[in-house]
């Protein structure tokens, strides 16, 4: 019997670290669980794919009464809505209205020429927002009557 008594303390000393390691690992697996991966996104859509600036009776500065609403939905902060023009407005007989005579109205109420991309909102937090934009066009005697076409580009800036 004395032989079995000597084995018990040795066996206990060896099993205790193994049991502790097993218990630690079991506890770890409970705290390490699969968590859903949330994909960051910013979605931009327009209320309409065309904007009719109306008719101008004579050369001058014309504030369009037409509005396009930019719908923004995002689950991350971003740099806000940026508006630009792909090129000048093209009209009849190779007439153009250059970018320095096309302006977009910012949320603060001021018009800014579209010679470079214009931030119309500033940085935005996650959420949903509708941003209305209006344009101002300046015509002169070199712009004959007719239809002028152009492309407005709407993007969102990178996070601040």
PDB file of C-alpha atoms in Angstrom:
ATOM      1  CA  UNK A   1       0.000   0.000   0.000  1.00  0.00           C
ATOM      2  CA  UNK A   2       2.804   2.341   0.565  1.00  0.00           C
ATOM      3  CA  UNK A   3       3.593   2.144  -3.174  1.00  0.00           C
ATOM      4  CA  UNK A   4       0.151   3.394  -4.134  1.00  0.00           C
ATOM      5  CA  UNK A   5       0.362   6.250  -1.669  1.00  0.00           C
ATOM      6  CA  UNK A   6       3.525   7.489  -3.306  1.00  0.00           C
ATOM      7  CA  UNK A   7       1.901   7.447  -6.765  1.00  0.00           C
ATOM      8  CA  UNK A   8      -1.063   9.578  -5.753  1.00  0.00           C
ATOM      9  CA  UNK A   9       0.863  12.826  -5.103  1.00  0.00           C
ATOM     10  CA  UNK A  10       2.916  12.394  -8.290  1.00  0.00           C
ATOM     11  CA  UNK A  11      -0.199  11.676 -10.351  1.00  0.00           C
ATOM     12  CA  UNK A  12      -2.042  14.669  -8.852  1.00  0.00           C
ATOM     13  CA  UNK A  13       0.902  16.967  -9.549  1.00  0.00           C
ATOM     14  CA  UNK A  14       0.914  15.949 -13.200  1.00  0.00           C
ATOM     15  CA  UNK A  15      -2.851  16.034 -13.729  1.00  0.00           C
ATOM     16  CA  UNK A  16      -3.467  19.456 -12.178  1.00  0.00           C
ATOM     17  CA  UNK A  17      -1.590  21.403 -14.930  1.00  0.00           C
ATOM     18  CA  UNK A  18      -3.314  19.351 -17.632  1.00  0.00           C
ATOM     19  CA  UNK A  19      -6.749  20.008 -16.105  1.00  0.00           C
ATOM     20  CA  UNK A  20      -5.985  23.727 -15.735  1.00  0.00           C
ATOM     21  CA  UNK A  21      -4.853  24.001 -19.370  1.00  0.00           C
ATOM     22  CA  UNK A  22      -7.962  22.136 -20.557  1.00  0.00           C
ATOM     23  CA  UNK A  23     -10.214  24.377 -18.455  1.00  0.00           C
ATOM     24  CA  UNK A  24      -8.478  27.493 -19.810  1.00  0.00           C
ATOM     25  CA  UNK A  25      -8.900  26.339 -23.404  1.00  0.00           C
ATOM     26  CA  UNK A  26     -12.569  25.497 -22.850  1.00  0.00           C
ATOM     27  CA  UNK A  27     -13.136  28.954 -21.411  1.00  0.00           C
ATOM     28  CA  UNK A  28     -11.352  30.548 -24.382  1.00  0.00           C
ATOM     29  CA  UNK A  29     -13.580  28.819 -26.906  1.00  0.00           C
ATOM     30  CA  UNK A  30     -16.642  30.249 -25.240  1.00  0.00           C
ATOM     31  CA  UNK A  31     -15.344  33.815 -25.425  1.00  0.00           C
ATOM     32  CA  UNK A  32     -14.048  33.493 -29.001  1.00  0.00           C
ATOM     33  CA  UNK A  33     -17.247  33.376 -31.004  1.00  0.00           C
ATOM     34  CA  UNK A  34     -17.932  34.209 -34.592  1.00  0.00           C
ATOM     35  CA  UNK A  35     -19.016  37.820 -34.865  1.00  0.00           C
ATOM     36  CA  UNK A  36     -20.783  39.235 -37.889  1.00  0.00           C
ATOM     37  CA  UNK A  37     -18.599  41.245 -40.229  1.00  0.00           C
ATOM     38  CA  UNK A  38     -20.201  44.588 -41.047  1.00  0.00           C
ATOM     39  CA  UNK A  39     -19.252  45.851 -44.482  1.00  0.00           C
ATOM     40  CA  UNK A  40     -18.880  49.636 -44.589  1.00  0.00           C
ATOM     41  CA  UNK A  41     -20.938  51.301 -47.306  1.00  0.00           C
ATOM     42  CA  UNK A  42     -21.994  54.646 -48.695  1.00  0.00           C
ATOM     43  CA  UNK A  43     -24.898  54.632 -51.141  1.00  0.00           C
ATOM     44  CA  UNK A  44     -25.684  57.633 -53.346  1.00  0.00           C
ATOM     45  CA  UNK A  45     -28.742  57.904 -55.579  1.00  0.00           C
ATOM     46  CA  UNK A  46     -30.527  60.754 -57.368  1.00  0.00           C
ATOM     47  CA  UNK A  47     -34.213  61.643 -57.409  1.00  0.00           C
ATOM     48  CA  UNK A  48     -34.081  61.923 -61.200  1.00  0.00           C
ATOM     49  CA  UNK A  49     -31.570  61.194 -63.942  1.00  0.00           C
ATOM     50  CA  UNK A  50     -32.326  64.469 -65.773  1.00  0.00           C
ATOM     51  CA  UNK A  51     -32.385  68.101 -64.663  1.00  0.00           C
ATOM     52  CA  UNK A  52     -34.186  70.596 -66.891  1.00  0.00           C
ATOM     53  CA  UNK A  53     -32.667  74.000 -66.221  1.00  0.00           C
ATOM     54  CA  UNK A  54     -35.562  75.737 -67.947  1.00  0.00           C
ATOM     55  CA  UNK A  55     -35.613  78.449 -70.603  1.00  0.00           C
ATOM     56  CA  UNK A  56     -33.688  81.706 -70.576  1.00  0.00           C
ATOM     57  CA  UNK A  57     -35.305  84.604 -72.473  1.00  0.00           C
ATOM     58  CA  UNK A  58     -32.096  86.643 -72.833  1.00  0.00           C
ATOM     59  CA  UNK A  59     -28.446  86.386 -71.802  1.00  0.00           C
ATOM     60  CA  UNK A  60     -27.710  86.743 -68.105  1.00  0.00           C
ATOM     61  CA  UNK A  61     -27.522  84.845 -64.831  1.00  0.00           C
ATOM     62  CA  UNK A  62     -30.258  82.291 -64.361  1.00  0.00           C
ATOM     63  CA  UNK A  63     -30.995  80.389 -61.116  1.00  0.00           C
ATOM     64  CA  UNK A  64     -32.760  77.184 -62.034  1.00  0.00           C
ATOM     65  CA  UNK A  65     -35.937  76.442 -60.116  1.00  0.00           C
ATOM     66  CA  UNK A  66     -35.401  72.738 -60.807  1.00  0.00           C
ATOM     67  CA  UNK A  67     -33.954  70.722 -57.960  1.00  0.00           C
ATOM     68  CA  UNK A  68     -32.318  67.319 -57.875  1.00  0.00           C
ATOM     69  CA  UNK A  69     -32.305  65.527 -54.551  1.00  0.00           C
ATOM     70  CA  UNK A  70     -29.264  63.431 -53.708  1.00  0.00           C
ATOM     71  CA  UNK A  71     -30.176  60.567 -51.364  1.00  0.00           C
ATOM     72  CA  UNK A  72     -27.233  59.415 -49.207  1.00  0.00           C
ATOM     73  CA  UNK A  73     -27.291  56.338 -46.954  1.00  0.00           C
ATOM     74  CA  UNK A  74     -24.136  55.295 -45.095  1.00  0.00           C
ATOM     75  CA  UNK A  75     -23.097  53.220 -42.119  1.00  0.00           C
ATOM     76  CA  UNK A  76     -19.760  55.068 -41.809  1.00  0.00           C
ATOM     77  CA  UNK A  77     -18.676  58.682 -41.542  1.00  0.00           C
ATOM     78  CA  UNK A  78     -17.618  60.146 -44.893  1.00  0.00           C
ATOM     79  CA  UNK A  79     -16.432  63.390 -46.441  1.00  0.00           C
ATOM     80  CA  UNK A  80     -19.894  64.465 -47.634  1.00  0.00           C
ATOM     81  CA  UNK A  81     -21.517  65.034 -51.006  1.00  0.00           C
ATOM     82  CA  UNK A  82     -19.303  66.385 -53.794  1.00  0.00           C
ATOM     83  CA  UNK A  83     -20.712  67.724 -57.062  1.00  0.00           C
ATOM     84  CA  UNK A  84     -18.754  68.330 -60.269  1.00  0.00           C
ATOM     85  CA  UNK A  85     -19.311  68.577 -64.010  1.00  0.00           C
ATOM     86  CA  UNK A  86     -17.722  66.129 -66.413  1.00  0.00           C
ATOM     87  CA  UNK A  87     -17.398  68.837 -69.100  1.00  0.00           C
ATOM     88  CA  UNK A  88     -18.920  72.207 -70.120  1.00  0.00           C
ATOM     89  CA  UNK A  89     -22.543  72.269 -71.320  1.00  0.00           C
ATOM     90  CA  UNK A  90     -22.639  71.596 -75.065  1.00  0.00           C
ATOM     91  CA  UNK A  91     -25.223  73.430 -77.173  1.00  0.00           C
ATOM     92  CA  UNK A  92     -26.212  74.024 -80.783  1.00  0.00           C
ATOM     93  CA  UNK A  93     -23.591  75.018 -83.349  1.00  0.00           C
ATOM     94  CA  UNK A  94     -20.664  73.969 -81.123  1.00  0.00           C
ATOM     95  CA  UNK A  95     -21.702  76.561 -78.519  1.00  0.00           C
ATOM     96  CA  UNK A  96     -20.669  75.790 -74.952  1.00  0.00           C
ATOM     97  CA  UNK A  97     -21.309  77.161 -71.504  1.00  0.00           C
ATOM     98  CA  UNK A  98     -17.972  76.803 -69.672  1.00  0.00           C
ATOM     99  CA  UNK A  99     -17.666  75.460 -66.145  1.00  0.00           C
ATOM    100  CA  UNK A 100     -16.870  78.894 -64.696  1.00  0.00           C
ATOM    101  CA  UNK A 101     -20.417  79.963 -65.681  1.00  0.00           C
ATOM    102  CA  UNK A 102     -22.112  76.928 -64.072  1.00  0.00           C
ATOM    103  CA  UNK A 103     -22.494  76.994 -60.289  1.00  0.00           C
ATOM    104  CA  UNK A 104     -24.008  74.701 -57.666  1.00  0.00           C
ATOM    105  CA  UNK A 105     -25.797  75.935 -54.562  1.00  0.00           C
ATOM    106  CA  UNK A 106     -24.223  74.762 -51.312  1.00  0.00           C
ATOM    107  CA  UNK A 107     -26.257  74.058 -48.170  1.00  0.00           C
ATOM    108  CA  UNK A 108     -25.163  77.413 -46.723  1.00  0.00           C
ATOM    109  CA  UNK A 109     -26.938  79.146 -49.616  1.00  0.00           C
ATOM    110  CA  UNK A 110     -23.910  80.323 -51.603  1.00  0.00           C
ATOM    111  CA  UNK A 111     -23.289  79.387 -55.242  1.00  0.00           C
ATOM    112  CA  UNK A 112     -19.872  77.998 -56.156  1.00  0.00           C
ATOM    113  CA  UNK A 113     -18.610  77.627 -59.751  1.00  0.00           C
ATOM    114  CA  UNK A 114     -18.043  74.052 -60.894  1.00  0.00           C
ATOM    115  CA  UNK A 115     -14.513  74.721 -62.173  1.00  0.00           C
ATOM    116  CA  UNK A 116     -13.431  72.111 -59.588  1.00  0.00           C
ATOM    117  CA  UNK A 117     -15.415  69.577 -57.538  1.00  0.00           C
ATOM    118  CA  UNK A 118     -17.550  71.328 -54.892  1.00  0.00           C
ATOM    119  CA  UNK A 119     -18.353  69.876 -51.480  1.00  0.00           C
ATOM    120  CA  UNK A 120     -22.001  70.794 -50.996  1.00  0.00           C
ATOM    121  CA  UNK A 121     -22.448  69.336 -47.497  1.00  0.00           C
ATOM    122  CA  UNK A 122     -19.135  68.963 -45.688  1.00  0.00           C
ATOM    123  CA  UNK A 123     -18.353  65.793 -43.682  1.00  0.00           C
ATOM    124  CA  UNK A 124     -21.330  63.617 -42.733  1.00  0.00           C
ATOM    125  CA  UNK A 125     -21.910  61.038 -39.991  1.00  0.00           C
ATOM    126  CA  UNK A 126     -23.488  57.626 -40.574  1.00  0.00           C
ATOM    127  CA  UNK A 127     -27.172  57.840 -41.407  1.00  0.00           C
ATOM    128  CA  UNK A 128     -29.613  58.758 -44.167  1.00  0.00           C
ATOM    129  CA  UNK A 129     -29.893  62.240 -45.669  1.00  0.00           C
ATOM    130  CA  UNK A 130     -31.523  63.959 -48.629  1.00  0.00           C
ATOM    131  CA  UNK A 131     -29.469  66.783 -50.104  1.00  0.00           C
ATOM    132  CA  UNK A 132     -31.202  69.106 -52.611  1.00  0.00           C
ATOM    133  CA  UNK A 133     -29.017  70.835 -55.182  1.00  0.00           C
ATOM    134  CA  UNK A 134     -29.788  73.750 -57.471  1.00  0.00           C
ATOM    135  CA  UNK A 135     -27.727  75.115 -60.340  1.00  0.00           C
ATOM    136  CA  UNK A 136     -27.035  78.607 -61.622  1.00  0.00           C
ATOM    137  CA  UNK A 137     -26.105  79.159 -65.269  1.00  0.00           C
ATOM    138  CA  UNK A 138     -24.780  82.325 -66.852  1.00  0.00           C
ATOM    139  CA  UNK A 139     -25.436  82.724 -70.572  1.00  0.00           C
ATOM    140  CA  UNK A 140     -24.142  85.338 -72.990  1.00  0.00           C
ATOM    141  CA  UNK A 141     -24.741  86.348 -76.617  1.00  0.00           C
ATOM    142  CA  UNK A 142     -22.461  83.512 -77.759  1.00  0.00           C
ATOM    143  CA  UNK A 143     -25.027  81.011 -76.475  1.00  0.00           C
ATOM    144  CA  UNK A 144     -27.746  80.674 -79.119  1.00  0.00           C
ATOM    145  CA  UNK A 145     -31.165  79.311 -78.163  1.00  0.00           C
ATOM    146  CA  UNK A 146     -31.394  75.533 -78.035  1.00  0.00           C
ATOM    147  CA  UNK A 147     -30.787  72.523 -75.883  1.00  0.00           C
ATOM    148  CA  UNK A 148     -27.540  72.313 -73.901  1.00  0.00           C
ATOM    149  CA  UNK A 149     -26.401  68.980 -72.520  1.00  0.00           C
ATOM    150  CA  UNK A 150     -23.927  68.056 -69.832  1.00  0.00           C
ATOM    151  CA  UNK A 151     -23.195  65.526 -67.098  1.00  0.00           C
ATOM    152  CA  UNK A 152     -23.313  66.251 -63.389  1.00  0.00           C
ATOM    153  CA  UNK A 153     -21.113  63.937 -61.307  1.00  0.00           C
ATOM    154  CA  UNK A 154     -22.123  63.220 -57.706  1.00  0.00           C
ATOM    155  CA  UNK A 155     -19.763  61.410 -55.329  1.00  0.00           C
ATOM    156  CA  UNK A 156     -19.025  61.156 -51.621  1.00  0.00           C
ATOM    157  CA  UNK A 157     -15.683  62.184 -50.184  1.00  0.00           C
ATOM    158  CA  UNK A 158     -13.457  59.948 -48.126  1.00  0.00           C
ATOM    159  CA  UNK A 159     -13.785  59.933 -44.357  1.00  0.00           C
ATOM    160  CA  UNK A 160     -12.350  62.998 -42.621  1.00  0.00           C
TER     161      UNK A 160
END
